[in-house]
GROMACS .gro file of C-alpha atoms in nm:
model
  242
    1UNK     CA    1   3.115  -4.487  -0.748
    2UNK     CA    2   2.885  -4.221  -0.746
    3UNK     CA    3   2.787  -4.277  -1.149
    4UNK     CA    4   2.773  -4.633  -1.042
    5UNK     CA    5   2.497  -4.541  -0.785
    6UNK     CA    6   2.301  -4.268  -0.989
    7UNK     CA    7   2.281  -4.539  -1.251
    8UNK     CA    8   2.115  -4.780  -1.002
    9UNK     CA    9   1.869  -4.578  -0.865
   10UNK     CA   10   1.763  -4.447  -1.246
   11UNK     CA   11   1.689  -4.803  -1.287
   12UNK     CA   12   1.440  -4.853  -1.034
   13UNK     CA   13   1.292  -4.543  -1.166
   14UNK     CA   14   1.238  -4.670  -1.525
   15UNK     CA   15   1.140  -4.992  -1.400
   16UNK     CA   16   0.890  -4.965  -1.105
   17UNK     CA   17   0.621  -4.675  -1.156
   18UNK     CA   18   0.562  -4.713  -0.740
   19UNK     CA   19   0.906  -4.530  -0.689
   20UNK     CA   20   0.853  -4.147  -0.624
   21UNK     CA   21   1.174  -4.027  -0.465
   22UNK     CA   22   1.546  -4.085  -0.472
   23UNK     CA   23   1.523  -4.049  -0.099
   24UNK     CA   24   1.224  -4.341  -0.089
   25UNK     CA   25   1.456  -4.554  -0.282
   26UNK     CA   26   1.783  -4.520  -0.103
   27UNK     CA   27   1.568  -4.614   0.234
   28UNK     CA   28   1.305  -4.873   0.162
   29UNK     CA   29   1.384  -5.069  -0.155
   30UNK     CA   30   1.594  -5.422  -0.044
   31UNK     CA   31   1.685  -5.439  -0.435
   32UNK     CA   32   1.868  -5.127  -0.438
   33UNK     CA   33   2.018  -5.222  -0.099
   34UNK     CA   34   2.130  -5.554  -0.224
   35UNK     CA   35   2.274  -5.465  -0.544
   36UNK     CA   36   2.456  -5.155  -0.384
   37UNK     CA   37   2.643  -5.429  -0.114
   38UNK     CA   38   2.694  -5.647  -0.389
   39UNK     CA   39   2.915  -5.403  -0.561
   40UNK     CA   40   3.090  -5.384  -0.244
   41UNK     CA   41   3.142  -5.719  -0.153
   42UNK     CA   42   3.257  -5.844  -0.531
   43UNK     CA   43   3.507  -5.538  -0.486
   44UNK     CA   44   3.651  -5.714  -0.217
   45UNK     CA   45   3.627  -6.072  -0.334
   46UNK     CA   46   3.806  -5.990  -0.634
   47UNK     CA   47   4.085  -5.877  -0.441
   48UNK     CA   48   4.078  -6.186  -0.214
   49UNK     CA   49   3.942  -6.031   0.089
   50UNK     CA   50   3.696  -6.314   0.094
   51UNK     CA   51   3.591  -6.327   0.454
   52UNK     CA   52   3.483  -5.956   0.467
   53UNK     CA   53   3.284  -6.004   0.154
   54UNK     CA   54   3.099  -6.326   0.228
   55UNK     CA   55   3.022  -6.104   0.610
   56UNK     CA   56   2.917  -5.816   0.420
   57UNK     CA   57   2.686  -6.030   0.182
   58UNK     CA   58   2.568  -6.247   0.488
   59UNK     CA   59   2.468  -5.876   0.656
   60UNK     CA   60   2.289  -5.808   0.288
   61UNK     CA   61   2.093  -6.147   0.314
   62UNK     CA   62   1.946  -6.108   0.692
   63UNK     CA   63   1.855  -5.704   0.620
   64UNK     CA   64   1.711  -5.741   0.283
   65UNK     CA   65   1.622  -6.140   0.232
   66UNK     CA   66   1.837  -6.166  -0.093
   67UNK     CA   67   2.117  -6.354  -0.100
   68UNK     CA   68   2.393  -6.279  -0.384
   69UNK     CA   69   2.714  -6.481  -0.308
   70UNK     CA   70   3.013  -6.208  -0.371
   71UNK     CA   71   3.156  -6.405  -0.661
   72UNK     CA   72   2.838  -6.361  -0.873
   73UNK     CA   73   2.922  -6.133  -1.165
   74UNK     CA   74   2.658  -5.885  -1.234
   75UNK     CA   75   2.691  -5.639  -1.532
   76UNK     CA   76   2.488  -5.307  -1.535
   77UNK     CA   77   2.094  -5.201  -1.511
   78UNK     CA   78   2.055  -5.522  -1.280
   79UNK     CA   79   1.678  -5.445  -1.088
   80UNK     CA   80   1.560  -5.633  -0.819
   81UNK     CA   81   1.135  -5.616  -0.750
   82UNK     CA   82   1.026  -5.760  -0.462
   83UNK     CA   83   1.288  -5.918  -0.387
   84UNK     CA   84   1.292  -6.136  -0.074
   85UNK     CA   85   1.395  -6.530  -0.157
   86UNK     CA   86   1.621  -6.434  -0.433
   87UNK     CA   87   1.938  -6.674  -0.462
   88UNK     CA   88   2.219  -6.606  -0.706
   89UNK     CA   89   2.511  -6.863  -0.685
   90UNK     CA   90   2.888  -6.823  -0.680
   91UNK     CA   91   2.987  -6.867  -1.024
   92UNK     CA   92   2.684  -6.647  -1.198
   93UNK     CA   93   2.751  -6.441  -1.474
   94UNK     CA   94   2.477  -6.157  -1.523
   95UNK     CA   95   2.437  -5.965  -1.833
   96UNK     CA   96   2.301  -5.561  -1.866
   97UNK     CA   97   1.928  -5.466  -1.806
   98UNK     CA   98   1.843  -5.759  -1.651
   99UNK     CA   99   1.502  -5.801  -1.408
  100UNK     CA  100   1.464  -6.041  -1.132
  101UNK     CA  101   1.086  -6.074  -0.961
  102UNK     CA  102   1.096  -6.226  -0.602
  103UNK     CA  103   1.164  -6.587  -0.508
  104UNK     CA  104   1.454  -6.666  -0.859
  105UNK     CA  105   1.677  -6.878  -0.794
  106UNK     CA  106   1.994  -6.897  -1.009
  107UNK     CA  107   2.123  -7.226  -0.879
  108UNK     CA  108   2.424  -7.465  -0.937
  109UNK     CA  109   2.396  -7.815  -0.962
  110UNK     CA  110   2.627  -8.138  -0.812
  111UNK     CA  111   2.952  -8.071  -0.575
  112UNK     CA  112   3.206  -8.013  -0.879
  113UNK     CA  113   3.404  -7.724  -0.866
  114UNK     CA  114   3.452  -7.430  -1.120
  115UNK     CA  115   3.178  -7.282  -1.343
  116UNK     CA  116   2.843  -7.469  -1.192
  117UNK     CA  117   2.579  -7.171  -1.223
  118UNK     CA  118   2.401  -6.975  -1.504
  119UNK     CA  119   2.523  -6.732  -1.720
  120UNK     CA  120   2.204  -6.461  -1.829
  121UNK     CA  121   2.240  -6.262  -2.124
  122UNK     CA  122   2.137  -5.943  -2.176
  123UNK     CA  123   1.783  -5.801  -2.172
  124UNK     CA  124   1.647  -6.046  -1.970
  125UNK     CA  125   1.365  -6.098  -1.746
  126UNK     CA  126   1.313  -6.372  -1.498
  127UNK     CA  127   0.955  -6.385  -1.321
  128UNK     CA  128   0.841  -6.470  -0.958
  129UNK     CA  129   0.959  -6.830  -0.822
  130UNK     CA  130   1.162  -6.915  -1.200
  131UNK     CA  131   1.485  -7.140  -1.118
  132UNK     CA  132   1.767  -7.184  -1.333
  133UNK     CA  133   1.974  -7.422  -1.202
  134UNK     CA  134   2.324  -7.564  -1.378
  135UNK     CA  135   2.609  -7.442  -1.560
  136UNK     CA  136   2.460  -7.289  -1.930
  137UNK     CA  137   2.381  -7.006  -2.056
  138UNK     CA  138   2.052  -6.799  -2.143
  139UNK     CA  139   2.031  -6.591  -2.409
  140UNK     CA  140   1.996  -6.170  -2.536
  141UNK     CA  141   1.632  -6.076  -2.436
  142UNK     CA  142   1.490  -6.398  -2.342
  143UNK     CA  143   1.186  -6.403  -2.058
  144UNK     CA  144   1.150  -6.685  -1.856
  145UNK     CA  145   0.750  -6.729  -1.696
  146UNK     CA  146   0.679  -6.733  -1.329
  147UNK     CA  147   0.716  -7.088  -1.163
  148UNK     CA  148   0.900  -7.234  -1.477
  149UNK     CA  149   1.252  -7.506  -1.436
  150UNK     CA  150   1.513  -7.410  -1.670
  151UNK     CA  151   1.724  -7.707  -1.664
  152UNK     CA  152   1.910  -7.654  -2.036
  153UNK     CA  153   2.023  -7.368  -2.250
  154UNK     CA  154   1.761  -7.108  -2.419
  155UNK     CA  155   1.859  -6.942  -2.735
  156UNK     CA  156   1.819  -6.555  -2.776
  157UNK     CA  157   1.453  -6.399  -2.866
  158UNK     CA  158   1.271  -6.682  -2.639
  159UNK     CA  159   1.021  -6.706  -2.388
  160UNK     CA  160   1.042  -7.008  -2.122
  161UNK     CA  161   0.768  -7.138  -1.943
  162UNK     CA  162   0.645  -7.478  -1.728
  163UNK     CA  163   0.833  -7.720  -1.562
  164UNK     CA  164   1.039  -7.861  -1.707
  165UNK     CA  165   1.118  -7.496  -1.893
  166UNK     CA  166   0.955  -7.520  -2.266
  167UNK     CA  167   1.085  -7.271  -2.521
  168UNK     CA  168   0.841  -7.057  -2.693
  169UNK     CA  169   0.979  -6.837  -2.971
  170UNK     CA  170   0.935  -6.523  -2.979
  171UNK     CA  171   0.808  -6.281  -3.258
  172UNK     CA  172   0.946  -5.939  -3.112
  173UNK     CA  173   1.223  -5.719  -3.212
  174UNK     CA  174   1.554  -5.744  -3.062
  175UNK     CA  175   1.688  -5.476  -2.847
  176UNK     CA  176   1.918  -5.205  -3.017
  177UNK     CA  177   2.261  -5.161  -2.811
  178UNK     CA  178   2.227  -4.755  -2.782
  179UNK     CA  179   1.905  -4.769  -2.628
  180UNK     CA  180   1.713  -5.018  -2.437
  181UNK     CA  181   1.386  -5.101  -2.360
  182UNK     CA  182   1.298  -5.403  -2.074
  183UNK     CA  183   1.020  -5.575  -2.154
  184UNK     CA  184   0.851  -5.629  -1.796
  185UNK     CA  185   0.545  -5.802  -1.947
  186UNK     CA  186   0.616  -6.132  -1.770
  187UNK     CA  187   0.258  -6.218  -1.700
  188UNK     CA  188   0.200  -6.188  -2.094
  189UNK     CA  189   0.317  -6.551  -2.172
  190UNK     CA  190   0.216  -6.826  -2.396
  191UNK     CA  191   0.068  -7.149  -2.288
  192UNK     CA  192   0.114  -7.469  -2.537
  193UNK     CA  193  -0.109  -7.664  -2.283
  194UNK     CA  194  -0.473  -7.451  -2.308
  195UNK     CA  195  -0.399  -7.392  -2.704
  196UNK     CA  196  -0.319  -7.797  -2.691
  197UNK     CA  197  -0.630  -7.847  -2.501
  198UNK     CA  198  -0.843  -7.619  -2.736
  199UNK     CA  199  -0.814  -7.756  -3.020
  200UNK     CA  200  -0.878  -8.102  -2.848
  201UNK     CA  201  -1.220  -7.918  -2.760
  202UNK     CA  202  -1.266  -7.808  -3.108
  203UNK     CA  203  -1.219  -8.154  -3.245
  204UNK     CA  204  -1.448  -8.338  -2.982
  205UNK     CA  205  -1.747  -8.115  -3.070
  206UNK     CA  206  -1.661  -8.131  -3.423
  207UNK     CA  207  -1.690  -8.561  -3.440
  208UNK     CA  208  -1.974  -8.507  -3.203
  209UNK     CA  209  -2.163  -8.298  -3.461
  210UNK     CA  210  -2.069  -8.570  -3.712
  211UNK     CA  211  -2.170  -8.877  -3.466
  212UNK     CA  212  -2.519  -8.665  -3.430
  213UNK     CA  213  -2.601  -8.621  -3.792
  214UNK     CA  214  -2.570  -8.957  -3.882
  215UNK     CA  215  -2.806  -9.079  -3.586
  216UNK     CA  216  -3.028  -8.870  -3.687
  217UNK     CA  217  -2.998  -8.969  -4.068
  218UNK     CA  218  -3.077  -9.351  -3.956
  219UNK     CA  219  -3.424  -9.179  -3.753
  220UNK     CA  220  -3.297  -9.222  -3.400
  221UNK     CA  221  -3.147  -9.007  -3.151
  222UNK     CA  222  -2.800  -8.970  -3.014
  223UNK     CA  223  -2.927  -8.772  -2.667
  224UNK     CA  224  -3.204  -9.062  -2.611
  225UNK     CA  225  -2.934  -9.368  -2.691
  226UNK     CA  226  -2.764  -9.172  -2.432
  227UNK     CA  227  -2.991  -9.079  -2.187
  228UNK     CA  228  -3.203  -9.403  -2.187
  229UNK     CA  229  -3.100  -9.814  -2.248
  230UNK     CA  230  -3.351 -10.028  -2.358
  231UNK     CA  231  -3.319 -10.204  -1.999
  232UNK     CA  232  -3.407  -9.838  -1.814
  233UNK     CA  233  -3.678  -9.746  -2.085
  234UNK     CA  234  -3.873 -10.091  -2.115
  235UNK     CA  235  -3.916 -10.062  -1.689
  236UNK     CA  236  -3.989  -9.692  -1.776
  237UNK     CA  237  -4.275  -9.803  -2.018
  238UNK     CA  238  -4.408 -10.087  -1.750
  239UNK     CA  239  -4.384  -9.821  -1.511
  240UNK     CA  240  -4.667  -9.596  -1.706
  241UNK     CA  241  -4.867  -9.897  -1.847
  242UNK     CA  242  -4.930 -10.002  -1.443
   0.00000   0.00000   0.00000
């Protein structure tokens, strides 16, 4: 128990530079709070005590605003920032070193019983307002942007952003096993729509240089075809004559 909870506070420590004391984080961080009545409350569920661990993770929710239902499985290095709207669902299964920003959602999908929420790998961080919602499973050191739907599977080494969730792959190294390095980048993100719209940019200006050079070839002038029709410049010439 008390590895379990030097472990978690070491984590906030490597992953939040605002944390200055063990005292500061044992009193004001909800993430720390949360994950340390978690472990209680899946203690308990697992040995079908069910009512005192739903009460202790309802007591969680209203002091910290994060709501982990005690049957989520959650492996080690799990960090919480900013916390408050966080929902992780019954049947989630959370790898080691993963990151959660405020207002994820790990969501289920449909009535059916059984397995109905996310599985995260390892390595993995999940940015502000994200929601993963159904029964599949995201992969070893995968980010997932701020805002984006993941409705379908994401292989390992990928970056997920938009709605619905696109997958970006990702050039970085994967994570050695011994030691372990979170990337917490998560405003660093790709975005397939500006480069999409750039080279659309690129390609107007391009066939308007083209359009221009042959105007001017023929001795007229793209910017006065444009400016002026014959209609406007014939009253603009009766206009001066008078």
């Amino acid at each position: 128990m008390f590895y379990s909870l030097k472990r978690e506070i070491q984590v906030v420590f490597e992953r939040d530079p605002a944390a200055r004391s063990v005292v500061e984080i044992m009193l004001c961080y909800p993430g720390f709070h949360a994950i340390i009545n978690h472990r209680i409350a899946h203690f308990l569920y697992q040995k079908k005590m069910y009512l005192i661990a739903r009460l202790i993770s309802h007591i969680s929710r209203f002091l910290t605003g994060i709501e982990i239902h005690p049957g989520a499985k959650i492996g080690r290095g799990f960090f919480i920032d900013h916390g408050s709207g966080i929902v992780i669902g019954e049947t989630t299964e959370i790898g080691d070193n993963v990151t959660l920003y405020q207002g994820v959602t790990l969501g289920g999908t449909g009535k059916q019983k059984g397995k109905r929420h996310p599985t995260i790998g390892n390595n993995v961080t999940i940015s502000a307002g994200a929601k993963i919602l159904g029964s599949f499973y995201i992969g070893n050191n995968v980010k997932i942007g701020g805002g984006s739907v993941v409705l379908k599977s994401v292989p390992d080494n990928c970056t997920v952003i938009g709605v619905p969730g696109r997958i970006v792959v990702r050039d970085g190294a994967r994570v050695e096993n011994e030691k372990v390095e979170v990337d917490l980048e998560h405003h660093m993100l790709p975005d397939p729509i500006a480069d999409t719209l750039a080279v659309m940019q690129a390609r107007i200006e391009e066939l308007e240089k083209r359009l221009e050079s042959k105007e001017n070839s023929k001795g007229g002038s793209i910017n006065a075809s444009l400016q002026y029709s014959k209609r406007q410049k014939g009253r603009t010439e009766n206009i001066e004559s008078a």
